[in-house]
XYZ file of C-alpha atoms in Angstrom:
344
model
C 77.007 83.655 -52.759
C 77.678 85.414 -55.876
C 80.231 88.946 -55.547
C 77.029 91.157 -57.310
C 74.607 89.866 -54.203
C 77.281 91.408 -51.927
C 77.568 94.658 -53.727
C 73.464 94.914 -53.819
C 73.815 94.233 -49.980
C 76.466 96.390 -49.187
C 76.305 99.694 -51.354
C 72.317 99.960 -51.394
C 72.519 99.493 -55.348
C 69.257 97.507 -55.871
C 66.872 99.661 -56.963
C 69.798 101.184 -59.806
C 70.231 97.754 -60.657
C 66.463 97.394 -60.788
C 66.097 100.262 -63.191
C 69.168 99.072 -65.437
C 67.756 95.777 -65.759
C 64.261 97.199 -66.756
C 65.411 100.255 -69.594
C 67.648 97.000 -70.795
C 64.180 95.325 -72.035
C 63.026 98.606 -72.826
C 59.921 97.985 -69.716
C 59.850 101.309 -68.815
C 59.280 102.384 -72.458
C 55.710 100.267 -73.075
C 54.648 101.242 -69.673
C 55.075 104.571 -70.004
C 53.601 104.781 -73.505
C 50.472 103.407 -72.512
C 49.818 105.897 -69.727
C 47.321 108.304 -69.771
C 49.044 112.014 -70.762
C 46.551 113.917 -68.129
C 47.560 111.281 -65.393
C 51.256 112.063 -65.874
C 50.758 115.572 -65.636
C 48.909 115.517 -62.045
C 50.705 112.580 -60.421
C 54.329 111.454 -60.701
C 54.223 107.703 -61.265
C 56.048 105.408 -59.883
C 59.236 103.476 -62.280
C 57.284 100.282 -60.757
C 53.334 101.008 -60.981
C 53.001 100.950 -64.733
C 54.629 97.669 -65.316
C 52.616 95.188 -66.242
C 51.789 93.446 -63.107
C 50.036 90.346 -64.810
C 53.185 89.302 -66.964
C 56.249 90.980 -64.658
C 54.512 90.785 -61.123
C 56.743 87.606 -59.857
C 59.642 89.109 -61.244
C 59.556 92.602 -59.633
C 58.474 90.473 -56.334
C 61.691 88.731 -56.167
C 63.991 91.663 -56.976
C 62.579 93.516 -54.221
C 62.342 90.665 -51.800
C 65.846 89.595 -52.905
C 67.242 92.224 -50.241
C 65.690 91.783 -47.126
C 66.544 87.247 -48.303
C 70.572 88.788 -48.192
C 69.636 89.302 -44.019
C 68.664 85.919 -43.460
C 71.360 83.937 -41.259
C 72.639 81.587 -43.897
C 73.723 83.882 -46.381
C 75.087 86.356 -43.769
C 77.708 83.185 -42.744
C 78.228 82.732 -46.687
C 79.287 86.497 -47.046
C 81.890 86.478 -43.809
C 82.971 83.227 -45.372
C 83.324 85.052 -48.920
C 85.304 87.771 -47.101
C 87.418 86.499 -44.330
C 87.452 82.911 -45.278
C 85.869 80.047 -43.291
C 85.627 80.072 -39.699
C 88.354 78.315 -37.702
C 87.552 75.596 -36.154
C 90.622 76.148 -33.560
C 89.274 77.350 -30.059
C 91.756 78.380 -27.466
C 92.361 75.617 -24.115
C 89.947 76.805 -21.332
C 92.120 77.098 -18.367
C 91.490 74.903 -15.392
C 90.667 75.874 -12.688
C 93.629 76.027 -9.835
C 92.797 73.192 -7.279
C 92.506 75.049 -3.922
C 95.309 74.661 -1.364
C 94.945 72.147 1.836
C 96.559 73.912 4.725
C 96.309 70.391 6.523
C 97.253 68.308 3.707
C 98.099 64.704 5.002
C 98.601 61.756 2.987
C 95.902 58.657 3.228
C 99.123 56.432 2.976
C 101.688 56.054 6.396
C 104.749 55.936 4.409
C 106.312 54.952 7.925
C 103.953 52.024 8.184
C 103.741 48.659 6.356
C 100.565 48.474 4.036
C 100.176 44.952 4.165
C 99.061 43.064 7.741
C 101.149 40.494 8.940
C 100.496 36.918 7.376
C 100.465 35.139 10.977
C 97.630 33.758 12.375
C 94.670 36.576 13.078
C 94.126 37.172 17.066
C 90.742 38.243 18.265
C 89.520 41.356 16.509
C 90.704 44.916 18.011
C 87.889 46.764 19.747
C 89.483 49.538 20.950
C 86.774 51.788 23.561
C 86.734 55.418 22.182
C 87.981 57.547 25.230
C 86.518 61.120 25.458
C 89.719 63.732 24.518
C 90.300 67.247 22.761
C 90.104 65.672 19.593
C 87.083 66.947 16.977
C 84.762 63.163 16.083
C 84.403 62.567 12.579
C 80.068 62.686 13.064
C 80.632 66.047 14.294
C 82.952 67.682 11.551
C 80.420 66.288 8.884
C 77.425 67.579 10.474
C 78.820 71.148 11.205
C 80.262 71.370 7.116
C 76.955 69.693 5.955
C 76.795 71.519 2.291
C 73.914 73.534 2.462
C 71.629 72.317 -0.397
C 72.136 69.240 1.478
C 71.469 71.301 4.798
C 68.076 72.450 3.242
C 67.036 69.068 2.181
C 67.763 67.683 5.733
C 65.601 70.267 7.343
C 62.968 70.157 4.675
C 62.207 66.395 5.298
C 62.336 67.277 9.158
C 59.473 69.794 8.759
C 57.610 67.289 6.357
C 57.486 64.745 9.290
C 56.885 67.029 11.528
C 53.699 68.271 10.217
C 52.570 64.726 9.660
C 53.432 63.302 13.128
C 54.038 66.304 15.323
C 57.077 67.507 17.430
C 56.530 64.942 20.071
C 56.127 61.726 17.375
C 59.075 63.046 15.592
C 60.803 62.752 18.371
C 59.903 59.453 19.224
C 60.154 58.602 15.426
C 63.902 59.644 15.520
C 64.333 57.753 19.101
C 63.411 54.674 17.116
C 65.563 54.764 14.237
C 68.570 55.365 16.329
C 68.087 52.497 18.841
C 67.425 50.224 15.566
C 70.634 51.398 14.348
C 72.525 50.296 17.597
C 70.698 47.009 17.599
C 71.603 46.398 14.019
C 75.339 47.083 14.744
C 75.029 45.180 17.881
C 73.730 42.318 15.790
C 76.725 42.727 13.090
C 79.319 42.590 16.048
C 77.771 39.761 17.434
C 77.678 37.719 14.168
C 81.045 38.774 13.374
C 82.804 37.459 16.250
C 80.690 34.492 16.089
C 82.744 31.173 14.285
C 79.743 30.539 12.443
C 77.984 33.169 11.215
C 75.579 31.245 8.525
C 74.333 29.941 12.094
C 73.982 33.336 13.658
C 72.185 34.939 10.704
C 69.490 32.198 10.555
C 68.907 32.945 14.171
C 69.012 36.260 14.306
C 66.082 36.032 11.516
C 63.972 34.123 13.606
C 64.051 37.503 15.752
C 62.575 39.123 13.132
C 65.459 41.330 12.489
C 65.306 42.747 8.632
C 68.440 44.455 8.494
C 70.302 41.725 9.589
C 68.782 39.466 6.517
C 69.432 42.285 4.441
C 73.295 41.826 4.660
C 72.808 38.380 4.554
C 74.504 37.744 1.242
C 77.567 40.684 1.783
C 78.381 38.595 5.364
C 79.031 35.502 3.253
C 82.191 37.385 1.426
C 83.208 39.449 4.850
C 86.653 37.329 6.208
C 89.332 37.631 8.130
C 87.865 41.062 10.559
C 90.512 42.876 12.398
C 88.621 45.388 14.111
C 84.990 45.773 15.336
C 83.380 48.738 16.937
C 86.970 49.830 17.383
C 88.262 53.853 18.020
C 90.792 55.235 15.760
C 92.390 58.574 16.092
C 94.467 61.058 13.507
C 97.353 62.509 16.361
C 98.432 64.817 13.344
C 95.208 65.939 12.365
C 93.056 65.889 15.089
C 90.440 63.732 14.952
C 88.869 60.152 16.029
C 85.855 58.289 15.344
C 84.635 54.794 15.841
C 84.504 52.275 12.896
C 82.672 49.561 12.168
C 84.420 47.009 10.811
C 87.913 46.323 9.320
C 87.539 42.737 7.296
C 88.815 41.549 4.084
C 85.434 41.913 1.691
C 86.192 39.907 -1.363
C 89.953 39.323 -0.201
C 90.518 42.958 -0.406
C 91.092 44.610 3.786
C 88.651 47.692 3.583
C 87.123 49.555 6.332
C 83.644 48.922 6.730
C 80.739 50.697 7.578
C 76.997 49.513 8.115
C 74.321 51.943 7.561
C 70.520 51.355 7.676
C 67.915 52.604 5.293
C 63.907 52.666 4.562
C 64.912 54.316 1.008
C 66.682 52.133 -1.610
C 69.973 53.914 -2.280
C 71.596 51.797 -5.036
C 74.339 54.393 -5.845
C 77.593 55.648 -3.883
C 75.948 59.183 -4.726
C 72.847 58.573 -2.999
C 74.419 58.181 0.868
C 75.317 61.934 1.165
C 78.404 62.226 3.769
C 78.895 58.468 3.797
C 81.770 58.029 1.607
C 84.012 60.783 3.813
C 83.138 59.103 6.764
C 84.785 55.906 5.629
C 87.813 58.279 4.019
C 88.403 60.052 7.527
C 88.361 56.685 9.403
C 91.030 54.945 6.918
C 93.328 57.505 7.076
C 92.687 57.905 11.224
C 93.739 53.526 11.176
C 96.546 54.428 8.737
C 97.971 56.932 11.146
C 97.172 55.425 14.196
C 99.949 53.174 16.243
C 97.289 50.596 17.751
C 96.906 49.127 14.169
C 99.796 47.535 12.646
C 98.397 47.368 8.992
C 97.463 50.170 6.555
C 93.701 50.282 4.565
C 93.464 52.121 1.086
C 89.972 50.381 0.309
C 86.180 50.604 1.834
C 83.013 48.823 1.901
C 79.552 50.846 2.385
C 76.828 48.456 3.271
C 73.468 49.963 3.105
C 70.901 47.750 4.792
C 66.752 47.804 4.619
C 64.093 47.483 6.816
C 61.846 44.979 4.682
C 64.847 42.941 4.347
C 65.590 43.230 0.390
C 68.910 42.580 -0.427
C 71.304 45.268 0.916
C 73.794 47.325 -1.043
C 76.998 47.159 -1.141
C 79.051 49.910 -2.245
C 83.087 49.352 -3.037
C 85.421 52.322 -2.724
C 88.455 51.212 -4.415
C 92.126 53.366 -3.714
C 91.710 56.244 -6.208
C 88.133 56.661 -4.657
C 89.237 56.368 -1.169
C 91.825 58.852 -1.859
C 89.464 61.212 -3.831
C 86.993 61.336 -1.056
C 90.066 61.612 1.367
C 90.819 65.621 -0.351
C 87.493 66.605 0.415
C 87.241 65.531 3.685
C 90.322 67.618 4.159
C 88.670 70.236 2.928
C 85.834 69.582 5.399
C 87.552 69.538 8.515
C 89.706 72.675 7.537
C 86.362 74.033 7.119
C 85.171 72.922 10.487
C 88.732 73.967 12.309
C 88.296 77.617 10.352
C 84.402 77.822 12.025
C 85.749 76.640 15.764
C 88.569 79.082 15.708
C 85.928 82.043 14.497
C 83.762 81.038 17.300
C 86.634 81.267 19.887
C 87.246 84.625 18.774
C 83.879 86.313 19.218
């Protein structure tokens, strides 16, 4: 843009520039020399309505138009560029936001126990029963921190089945997803104590079981299982739970968890709470004195109904430890809501 369009924008000069251009080419002169004498007398005429429109129209057009073109986006940027140079492309660093403090902060790592199990010969698994004590349960502290978009979607899908099958067949419907559940683990401990488990899992088809041929293919990498159905308790932190498994997947130990599905959930972000549950349980075994080896790794085994292949879902160490500050922050939460309650 041109230093003359920024003067007709800025000082308002357009229609003196308008009337300099016009006496230049000596417009104003013919025009007003073929006016009527009598006219000019009883009206005062306009410097613009006696040109002649037919051979001067488009020009006059674009001179007047040319002012409101100067507010048009593009050649407002052009004029700040002409005047205060071109913008800089430099923005300042946004500032992160401060990670929140952990009041309970714990490592997922014993530094005070070995991280590798003992190369001897493996004993019979560890099932350790889970004894009732003042110590919060892992299922609890997720339920009572549940985020509440997730809350609403729960109770959403509870209404939805209620108005299809009523309070009493939702109950019943509920009754028979958790007793599935238990068989299906039942079935896993059974097959994973067994010395043969191809064996097992061809019989356990015949019973018709389609969770248990859903894992089919993830049993044939599970070796070497230290613990089944086995407590585990954090002394420092409070807590206990019961896991499911502890088995080399792969050759890698991890902790292992079995859930069961009707819904396909091929991603770690479709299984909600799942991933903290398997955090809070490796860093309960890591911490705990009736295990003698350390975790950093988990398996998340979802398993169907129709039988379709299940999936598994590896948690390597950075993961594990990612989803081990968050369920930190969950049971902080859930210590912070039993203290208010003991209060009131």
């Amino acid at each position: 843009m041109s230093l003359l369009h920024l003067l007709i924008r800025k000082h308002r000069r357009l229609e003196l520039l308008l009337t300099s251009f016009l006496n230049k080419d000596r417009f104003l002169y013919k025009a007003f020399a073929t006016s009527s004498p009598l006219y000019r007398k009883n009206k005062k005429i306009s410097e613009y309505e006696n040109i002649d429109q037919e051979k001067y129209g488009d020009l006059v057009r674009d001179l007047v138009s040319y002012r409101d073109s100067l507010q048009r986006p593009e050649y407002l940027f052009e004029e700040d560029e002409l005047l205060y140079g071109p913008e800089s492309k430099y923005k300042p660093p946004t500032k992160e936001a401060e990670p929140q403090l952990i009041g309970n902060w714990t490592p997922l790592m014993n530094p005070y126990k070995s991280s590798l199990p003992p190369q001897s010969v493996l004993e019979s698994p560890l099932q350790i029963s889970l004894e009732k004590r003042n110590l919060a349960s892992v299922t609890a502290v997720l339920q009572q921190t549940m985020p509440l978009e997730q809350a609403f979607h729960l109770e959403k899908w509870r209404q939805r089945m209620i108005l299809e099958l009523g309070k009493e067949g939702f109950a019943e419907y509920t009754k028979n997803i958790f007793q599935k559940g238990k068989c299906f683990h039942a079935a896993m401990e059974s097959l994973l104590l067994s010395d043969d488990i191809s064996v097992k899992v061809q019989e356990e088809d015949i019973d018709g079981s389609g969770f248990v041929k859903s894992v089919k293919h993830v049993l044939q990498e599970v070796t070497r299982v230290r613990a089944l159905e086995s407590a585990v308790q954090h002394e420092t932190l409070g807590y206990q739970g019961l896991v499911d498994c502890v088995a080399e997947y792969r050759g890698t130990l991890c902790v292992i968890d079995w859930k069961t599905s009707e819904k396909s959930k091929p991603f770690l972000r479709n299984t909600f709470d799942s991933p903290l549950q398997i955090a809070a349980y490796i860093g309960a075994i890591n911490h705990d004195n009736n295990y003698n080896f350390q975790v950093d790794c988990g398996l998340l085994v979802i398993a169907y109904k129709d039988g379709s292949p299940a999936h598994p879902h590896y948690m390597d160490s950075e993961l594990c430890s990612q989803y081990w500050k968050k369920w930190l922050h969950r049971l902080e939460e859930y210590k912070e809501k039993k203290k208010g309650s003991n209060t009131v």
